[in-house]
Tab-separated table of C-alpha atoms in Angstrom:
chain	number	residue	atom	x	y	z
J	565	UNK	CA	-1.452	1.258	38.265
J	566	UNK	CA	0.553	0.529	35.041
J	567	UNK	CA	0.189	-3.257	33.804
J	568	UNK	CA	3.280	-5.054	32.857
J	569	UNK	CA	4.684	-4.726	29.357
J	570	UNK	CA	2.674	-8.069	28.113
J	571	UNK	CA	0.217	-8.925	30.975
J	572	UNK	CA	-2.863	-10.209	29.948
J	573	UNK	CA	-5.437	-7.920	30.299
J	574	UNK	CA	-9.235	-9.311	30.963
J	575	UNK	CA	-10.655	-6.825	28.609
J	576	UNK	CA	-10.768	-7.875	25.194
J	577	UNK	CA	-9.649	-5.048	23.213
J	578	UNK	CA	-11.206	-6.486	19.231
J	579	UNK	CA	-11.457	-9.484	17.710
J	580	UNK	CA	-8.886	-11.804	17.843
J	581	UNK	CA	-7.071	-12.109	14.298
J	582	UNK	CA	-4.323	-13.287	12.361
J	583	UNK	CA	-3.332	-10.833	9.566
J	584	UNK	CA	-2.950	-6.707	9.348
J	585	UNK	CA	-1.677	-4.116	7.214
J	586	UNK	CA	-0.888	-1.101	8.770
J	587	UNK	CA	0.492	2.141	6.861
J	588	UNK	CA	2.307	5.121	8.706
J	589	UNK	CA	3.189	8.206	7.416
J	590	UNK	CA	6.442	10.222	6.250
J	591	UNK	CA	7.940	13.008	8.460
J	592	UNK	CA	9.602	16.132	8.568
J	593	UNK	CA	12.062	16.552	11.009
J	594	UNK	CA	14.152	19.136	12.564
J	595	UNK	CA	11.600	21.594	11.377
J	596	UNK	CA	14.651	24.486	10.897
J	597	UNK	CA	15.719	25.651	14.270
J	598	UNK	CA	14.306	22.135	16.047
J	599	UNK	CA	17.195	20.065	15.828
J	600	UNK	CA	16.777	16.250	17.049
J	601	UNK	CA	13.324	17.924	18.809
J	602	UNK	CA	10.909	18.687	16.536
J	603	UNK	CA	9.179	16.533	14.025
J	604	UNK	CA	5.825	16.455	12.400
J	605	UNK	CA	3.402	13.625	10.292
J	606	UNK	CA	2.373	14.495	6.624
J	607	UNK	CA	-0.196	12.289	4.538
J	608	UNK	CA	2.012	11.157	1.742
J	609	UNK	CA	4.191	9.205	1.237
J	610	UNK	CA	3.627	6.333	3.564
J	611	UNK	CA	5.255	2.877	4.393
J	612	UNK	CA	3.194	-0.329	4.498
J	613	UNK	CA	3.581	-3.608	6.926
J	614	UNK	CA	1.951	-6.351	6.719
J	615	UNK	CA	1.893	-8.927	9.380
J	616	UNK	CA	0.118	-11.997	10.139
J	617	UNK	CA	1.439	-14.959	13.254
J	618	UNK	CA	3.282	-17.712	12.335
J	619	UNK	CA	3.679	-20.918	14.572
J	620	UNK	CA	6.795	-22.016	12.762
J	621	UNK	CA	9.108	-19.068	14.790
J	622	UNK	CA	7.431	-18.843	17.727
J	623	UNK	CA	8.996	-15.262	19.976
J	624	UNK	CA	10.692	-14.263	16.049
J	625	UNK	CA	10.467	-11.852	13.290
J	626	UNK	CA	10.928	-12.506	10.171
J	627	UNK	CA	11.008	-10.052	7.437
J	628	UNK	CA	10.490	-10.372	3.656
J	629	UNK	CA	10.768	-7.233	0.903
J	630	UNK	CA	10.600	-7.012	-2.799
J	631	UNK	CA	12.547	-3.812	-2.773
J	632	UNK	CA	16.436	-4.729	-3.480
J	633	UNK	CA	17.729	-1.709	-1.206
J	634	UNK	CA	15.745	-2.368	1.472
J	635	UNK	CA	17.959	-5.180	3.976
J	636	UNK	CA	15.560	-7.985	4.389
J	637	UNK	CA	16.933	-9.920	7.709
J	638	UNK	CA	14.971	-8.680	10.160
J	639	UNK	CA	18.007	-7.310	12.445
J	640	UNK	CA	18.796	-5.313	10.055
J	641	UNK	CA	16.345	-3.148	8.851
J	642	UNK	CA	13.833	-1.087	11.419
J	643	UNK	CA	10.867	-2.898	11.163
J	644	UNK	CA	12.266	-5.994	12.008
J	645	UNK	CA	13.926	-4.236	15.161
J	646	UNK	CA	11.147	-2.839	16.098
J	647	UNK	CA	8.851	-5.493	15.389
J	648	UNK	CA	10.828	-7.886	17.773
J	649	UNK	CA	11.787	-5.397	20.094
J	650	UNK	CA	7.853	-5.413	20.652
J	651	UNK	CA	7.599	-9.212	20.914
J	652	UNK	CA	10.265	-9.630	23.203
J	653	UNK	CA	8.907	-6.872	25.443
J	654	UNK	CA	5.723	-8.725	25.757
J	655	UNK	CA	7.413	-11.984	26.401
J	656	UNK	CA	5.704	-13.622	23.642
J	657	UNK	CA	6.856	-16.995	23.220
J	658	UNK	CA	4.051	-19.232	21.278
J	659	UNK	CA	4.179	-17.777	17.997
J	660	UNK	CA	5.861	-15.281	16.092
J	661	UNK	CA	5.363	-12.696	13.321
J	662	UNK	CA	6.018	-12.914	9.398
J	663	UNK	CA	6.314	-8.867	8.211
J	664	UNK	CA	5.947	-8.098	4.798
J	665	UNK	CA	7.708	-4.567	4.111
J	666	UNK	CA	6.156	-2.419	0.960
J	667	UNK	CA	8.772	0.599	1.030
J	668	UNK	CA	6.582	3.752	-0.268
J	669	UNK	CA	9.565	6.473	-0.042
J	670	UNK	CA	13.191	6.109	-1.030
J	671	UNK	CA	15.554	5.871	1.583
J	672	UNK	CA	18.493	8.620	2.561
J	673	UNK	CA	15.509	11.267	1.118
J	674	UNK	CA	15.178	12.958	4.447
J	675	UNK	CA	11.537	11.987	5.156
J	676	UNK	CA	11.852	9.411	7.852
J	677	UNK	CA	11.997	6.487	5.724
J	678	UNK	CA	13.371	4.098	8.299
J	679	UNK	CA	11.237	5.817	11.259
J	680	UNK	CA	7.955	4.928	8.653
J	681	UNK	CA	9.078	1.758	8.858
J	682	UNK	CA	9.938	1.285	12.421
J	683	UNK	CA	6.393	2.931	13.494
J	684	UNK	CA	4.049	0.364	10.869
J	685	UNK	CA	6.111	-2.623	12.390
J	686	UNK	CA	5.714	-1.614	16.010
J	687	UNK	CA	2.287	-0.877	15.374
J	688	UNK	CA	1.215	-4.049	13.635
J	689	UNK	CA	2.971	-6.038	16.458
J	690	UNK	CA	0.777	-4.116	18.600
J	691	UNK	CA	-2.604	-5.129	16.606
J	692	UNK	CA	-1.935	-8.560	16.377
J	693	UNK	CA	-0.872	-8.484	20.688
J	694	UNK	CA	-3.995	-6.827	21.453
J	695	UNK	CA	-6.183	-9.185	19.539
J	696	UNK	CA	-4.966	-11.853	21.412
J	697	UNK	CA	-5.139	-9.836	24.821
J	698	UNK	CA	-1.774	-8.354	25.257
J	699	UNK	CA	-1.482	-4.913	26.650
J	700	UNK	CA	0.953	-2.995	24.525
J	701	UNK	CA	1.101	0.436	26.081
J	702	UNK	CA	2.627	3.835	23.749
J	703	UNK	CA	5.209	3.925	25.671
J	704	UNK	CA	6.764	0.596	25.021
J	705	UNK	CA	5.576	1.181	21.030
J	706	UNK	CA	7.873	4.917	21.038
J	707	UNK	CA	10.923	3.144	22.521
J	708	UNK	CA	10.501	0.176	19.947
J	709	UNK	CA	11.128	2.397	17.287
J	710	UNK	CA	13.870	4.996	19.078
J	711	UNK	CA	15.747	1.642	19.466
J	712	UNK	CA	15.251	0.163	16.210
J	713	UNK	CA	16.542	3.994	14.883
J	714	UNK	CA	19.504	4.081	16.700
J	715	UNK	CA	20.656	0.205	15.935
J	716	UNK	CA	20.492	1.416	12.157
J	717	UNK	CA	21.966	5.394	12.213
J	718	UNK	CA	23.782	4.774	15.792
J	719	UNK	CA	22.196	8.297	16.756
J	720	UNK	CA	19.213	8.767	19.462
J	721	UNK	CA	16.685	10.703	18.440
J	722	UNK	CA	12.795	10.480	17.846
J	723	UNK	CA	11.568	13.471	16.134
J	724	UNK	CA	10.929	11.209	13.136
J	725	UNK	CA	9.916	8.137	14.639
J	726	UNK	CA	7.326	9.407	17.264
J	727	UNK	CA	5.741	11.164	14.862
J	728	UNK	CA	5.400	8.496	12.442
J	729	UNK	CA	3.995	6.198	14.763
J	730	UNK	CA	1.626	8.857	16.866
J	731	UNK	CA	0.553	11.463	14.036
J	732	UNK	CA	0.877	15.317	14.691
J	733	UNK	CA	3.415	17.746	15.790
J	734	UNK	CA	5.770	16.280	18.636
J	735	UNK	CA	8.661	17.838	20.741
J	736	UNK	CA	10.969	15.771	21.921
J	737	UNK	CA	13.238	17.088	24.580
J	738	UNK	CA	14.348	13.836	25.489
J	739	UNK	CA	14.832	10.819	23.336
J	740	UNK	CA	16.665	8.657	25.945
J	741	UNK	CA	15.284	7.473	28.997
J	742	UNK	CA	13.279	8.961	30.762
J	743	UNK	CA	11.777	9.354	27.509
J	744	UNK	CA	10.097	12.814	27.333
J	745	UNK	CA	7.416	14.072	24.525
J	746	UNK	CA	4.560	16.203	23.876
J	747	UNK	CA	2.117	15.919	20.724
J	748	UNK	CA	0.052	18.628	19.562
J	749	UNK	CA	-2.613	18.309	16.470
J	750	UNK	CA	-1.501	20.126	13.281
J	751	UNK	CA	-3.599	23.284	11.895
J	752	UNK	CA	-6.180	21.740	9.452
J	753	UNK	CA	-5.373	24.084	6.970
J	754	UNK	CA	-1.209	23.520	7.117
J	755	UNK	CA	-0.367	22.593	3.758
J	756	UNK	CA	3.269	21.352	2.987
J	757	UNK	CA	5.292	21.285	-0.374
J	758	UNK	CA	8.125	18.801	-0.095
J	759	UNK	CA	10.612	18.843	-3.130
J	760	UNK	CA	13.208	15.468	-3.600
J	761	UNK	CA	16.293	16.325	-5.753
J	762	UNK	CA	17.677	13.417	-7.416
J	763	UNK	CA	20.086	12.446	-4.989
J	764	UNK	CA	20.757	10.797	-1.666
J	765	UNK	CA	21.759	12.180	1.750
J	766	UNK	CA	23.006	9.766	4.271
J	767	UNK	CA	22.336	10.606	7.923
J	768	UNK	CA	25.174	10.046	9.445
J	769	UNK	CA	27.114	12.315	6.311
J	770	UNK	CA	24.754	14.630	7.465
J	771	UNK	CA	25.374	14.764	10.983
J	772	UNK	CA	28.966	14.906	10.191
J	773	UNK	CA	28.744	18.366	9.598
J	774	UNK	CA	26.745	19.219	11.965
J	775	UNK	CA	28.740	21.853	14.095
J	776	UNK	CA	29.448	20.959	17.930
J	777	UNK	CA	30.098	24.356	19.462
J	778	UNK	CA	27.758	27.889	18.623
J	779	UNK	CA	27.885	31.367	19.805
J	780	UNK	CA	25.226	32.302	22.522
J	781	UNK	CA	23.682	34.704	19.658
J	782	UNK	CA	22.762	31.674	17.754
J	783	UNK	CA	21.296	29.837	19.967
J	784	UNK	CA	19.119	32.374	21.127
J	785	UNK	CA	18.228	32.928	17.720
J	786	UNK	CA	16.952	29.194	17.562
J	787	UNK	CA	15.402	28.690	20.715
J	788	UNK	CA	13.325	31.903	20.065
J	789	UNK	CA	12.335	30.654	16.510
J	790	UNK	CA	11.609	27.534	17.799
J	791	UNK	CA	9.416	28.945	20.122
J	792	UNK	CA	7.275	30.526	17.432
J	793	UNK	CA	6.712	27.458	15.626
J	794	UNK	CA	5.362	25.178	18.810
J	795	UNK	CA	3.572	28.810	19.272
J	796	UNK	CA	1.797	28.554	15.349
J	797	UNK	CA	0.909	24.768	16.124
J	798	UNK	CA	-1.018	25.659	19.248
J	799	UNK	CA	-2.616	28.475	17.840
J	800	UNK	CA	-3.667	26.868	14.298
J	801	UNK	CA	-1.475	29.127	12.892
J	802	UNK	CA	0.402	28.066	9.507
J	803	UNK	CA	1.659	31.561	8.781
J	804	UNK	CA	3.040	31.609	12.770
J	805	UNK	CA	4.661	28.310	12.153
J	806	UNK	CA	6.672	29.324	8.486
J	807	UNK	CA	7.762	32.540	10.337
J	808	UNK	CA	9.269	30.554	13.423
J	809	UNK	CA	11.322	28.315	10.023
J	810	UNK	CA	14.782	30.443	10.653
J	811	UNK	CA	17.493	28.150	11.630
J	812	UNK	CA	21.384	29.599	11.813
J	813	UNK	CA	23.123	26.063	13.435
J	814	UNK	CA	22.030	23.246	11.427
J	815	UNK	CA	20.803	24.433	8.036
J	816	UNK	CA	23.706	26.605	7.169
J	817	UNK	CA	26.183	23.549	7.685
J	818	UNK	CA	24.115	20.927	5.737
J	819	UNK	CA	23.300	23.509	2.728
J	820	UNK	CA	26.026	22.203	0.878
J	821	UNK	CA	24.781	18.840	0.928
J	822	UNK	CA	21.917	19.741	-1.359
J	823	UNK	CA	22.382	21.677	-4.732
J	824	UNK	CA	21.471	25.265	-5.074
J	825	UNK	CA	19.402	25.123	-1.076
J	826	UNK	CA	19.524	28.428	-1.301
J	827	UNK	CA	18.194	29.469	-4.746
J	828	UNK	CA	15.563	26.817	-3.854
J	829	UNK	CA	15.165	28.352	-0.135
J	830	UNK	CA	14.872	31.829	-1.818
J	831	UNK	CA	12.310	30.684	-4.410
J	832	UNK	CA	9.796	29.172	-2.290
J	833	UNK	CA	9.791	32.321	0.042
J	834	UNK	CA	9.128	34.420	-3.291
J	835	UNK	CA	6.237	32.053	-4.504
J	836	UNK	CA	4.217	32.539	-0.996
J	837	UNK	CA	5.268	29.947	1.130
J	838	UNK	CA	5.471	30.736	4.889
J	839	UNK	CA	8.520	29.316	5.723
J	840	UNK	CA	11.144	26.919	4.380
J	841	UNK	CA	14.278	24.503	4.995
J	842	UNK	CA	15.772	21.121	4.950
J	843	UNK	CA	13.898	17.904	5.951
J	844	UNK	CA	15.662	15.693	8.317
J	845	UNK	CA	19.018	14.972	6.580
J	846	UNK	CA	17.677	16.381	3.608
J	847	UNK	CA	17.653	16.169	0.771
J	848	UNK	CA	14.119	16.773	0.817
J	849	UNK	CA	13.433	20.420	1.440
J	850	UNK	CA	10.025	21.606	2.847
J	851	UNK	CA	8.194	24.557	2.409
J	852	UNK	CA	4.966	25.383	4.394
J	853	UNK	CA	2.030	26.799	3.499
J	854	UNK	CA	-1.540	26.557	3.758
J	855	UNK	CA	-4.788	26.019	2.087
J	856	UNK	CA	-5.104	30.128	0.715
J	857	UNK	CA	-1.654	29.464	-1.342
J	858	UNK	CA	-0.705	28.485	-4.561
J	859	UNK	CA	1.130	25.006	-4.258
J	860	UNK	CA	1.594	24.392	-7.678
J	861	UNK	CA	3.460	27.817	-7.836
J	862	UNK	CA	5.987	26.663	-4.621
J	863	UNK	CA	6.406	23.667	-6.260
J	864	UNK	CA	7.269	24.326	-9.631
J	865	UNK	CA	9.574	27.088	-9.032
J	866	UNK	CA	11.490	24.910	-6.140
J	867	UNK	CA	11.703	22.340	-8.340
J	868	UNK	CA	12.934	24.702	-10.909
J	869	UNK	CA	15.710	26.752	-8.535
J	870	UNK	CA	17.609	23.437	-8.116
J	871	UNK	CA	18.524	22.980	-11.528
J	872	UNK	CA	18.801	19.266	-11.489
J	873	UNK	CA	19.501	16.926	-14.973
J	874	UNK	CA	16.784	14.921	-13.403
J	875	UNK	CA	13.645	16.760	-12.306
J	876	UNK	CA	12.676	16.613	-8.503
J	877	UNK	CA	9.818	14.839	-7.136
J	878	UNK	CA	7.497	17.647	-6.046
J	879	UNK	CA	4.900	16.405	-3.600
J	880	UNK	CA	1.992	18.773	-2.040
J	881	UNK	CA	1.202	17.071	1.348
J	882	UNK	CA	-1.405	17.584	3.815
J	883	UNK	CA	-1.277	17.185	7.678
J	884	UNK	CA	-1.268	13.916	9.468
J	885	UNK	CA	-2.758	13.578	13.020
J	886	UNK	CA	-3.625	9.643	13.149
J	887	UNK	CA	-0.057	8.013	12.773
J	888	UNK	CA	0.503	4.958	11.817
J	889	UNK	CA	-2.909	3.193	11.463
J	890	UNK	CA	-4.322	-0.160	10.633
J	891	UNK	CA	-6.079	-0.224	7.234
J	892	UNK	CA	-6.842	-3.885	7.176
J	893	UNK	CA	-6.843	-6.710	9.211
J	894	UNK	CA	-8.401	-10.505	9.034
């Protein structure tokens, strides 16, 4: 049987200690025709937590940040929600946990900046529990930062958080309760070229636009497309995966949120990538590829098509299948 959120368990699970630092990854969501369902990990960039118990707050979070965009009071920002939506689950009431938050991707860039967050929090709280013999179960960990995303954005949706905080390729059906997922490991060899424009893209501008009503045609269109991608995940597949990229709801609305999408769209398909669209919100756009093509080439003439005064920030990532892992603790 399932233990209770917080029971003590008699198996000690490590060492008991007082300090971690746990990093977890940036995401693409939506993945073109996988709207609020499909999300997956890459290596870089990353967000960092660190977290050590306090006795001064005991069953509180507290939450401290050098970067001036990032809201430092912990019911504010998605580590401290998820953080203490962990604590409280547990029921923990004789100490509490200081956060430090090290922000390493801008937010409103479409790369699950907030979900990073959210996912190191909820995973450090979940260290620190288990070394003092808490259970902390996934479960509880996925709905800590589902929560903490929809106190922030007001929307419901995990495809960036689970992945952040569980590594891989997930489908996500259901982001409400009952809670429904499935996580698949990413093709070794998926390589994926994410290009930043200077600018920001607010979710919620971005869902704005976002059109409530579609013909039957296009939704066959997606469902079949997205089919092909889960299809290319299974199968190790990278070139199975950029062909299932073709999405005619979402994309087509939010294009004009991001400067030239479609000269940039156009010029990654010409430079070899598989397949290619909008991260998340955007403005991030993603182009997949794999270990046989020529990054640099995506990159540079993306970065190129969207004719920015400011150049873009042209990443080459690989896959991530760990999540949001602890890198140091004392």
């Amino acid at each position: 049987t399932q233990s209770t959120w917080g029971a003590r368990d008699p198996i000690i699970f490590m060492s008991s200690f007082s300090c971690v630092h746990v990093s977890a990854p940036a995401t693409v969501a939506n993945v073109g025709p996988g709207f609020d369902v499909f999300g997956f990990a890459v290596d870089e960039p990353s967000d960092t937590i660190i977290a050590m118990k306090t006795t001064e707050h005991p069953g509180e979070v507290l939450l401290r940040s050098k970067d001036a965009l990032v809201p430092a009071v912990a019911s504010k920002n998605t580590a401290g929600i998820a953080a203490q939506y962990v604590l409280t689950a547990c029921g923990v009431s004789d100490f509490g946990i200081e956060m430090e938050l090290i922000k390493g991707m801008g937010v409103g860039t479409g790369l699950g900046s907030s979900a990073a967050s959210a996912a190191a929090a909820a995973k450090a709280v979940q260290a620190l529990l288990q070394s003092d013999r808490y259970e902390v179960p996934e479960h509880l960990l996925v709905s800590a930062c589902i929560a903490a995303e929809e106190a922030i954005d007001g929307a419901v949706h995990g495809d960036n958080a689970i992945p952040s905080l569980l590594g891989g390729f997930i489908v996500v059906p259901s982001s409400r309760e009952p809670l429904l997922y499935s996580r698949l490991d990413l093709p070794s060899d998926l390589r994926v070229v994410l290009v930043t424009p200077p600018i920001s893209v607010l979710t919620a501008d971005a869902r704005r636009v976002v059109p409530q009503t579609i013909p039957l045609s296009h939704a066959v269109h997606n469902i079949g497309h997205a089919a092909l991608i889960v299809a290319g995940v299974a199968k190790g597949d990278p070139i199975l995966m950029g062909r299932g990229v073709s999405d005619v709801v979402i994309e087509p609305a939010r294009a004009s949120l991001i400067p030239n999408f479609s000269q940039v769209k156009e010029a990654a398909l010409a430079a070899g990538a598989y397949g290619c669209s909008i991260s998340g919100s955007g403005p991030t756009v993603f182009a997949l590829a794999s270990t046989d093509s020529n990054l640099e080439a995506i990159g540079a003439s993306m970065s190129k098509a969207f004719q920015t005064s400011e150049p873009p920030v042209v990443r080459y990532a690989k896959p991530n299948n760990e999540g949001a892992r602890v890198v140091h603790c004392e």
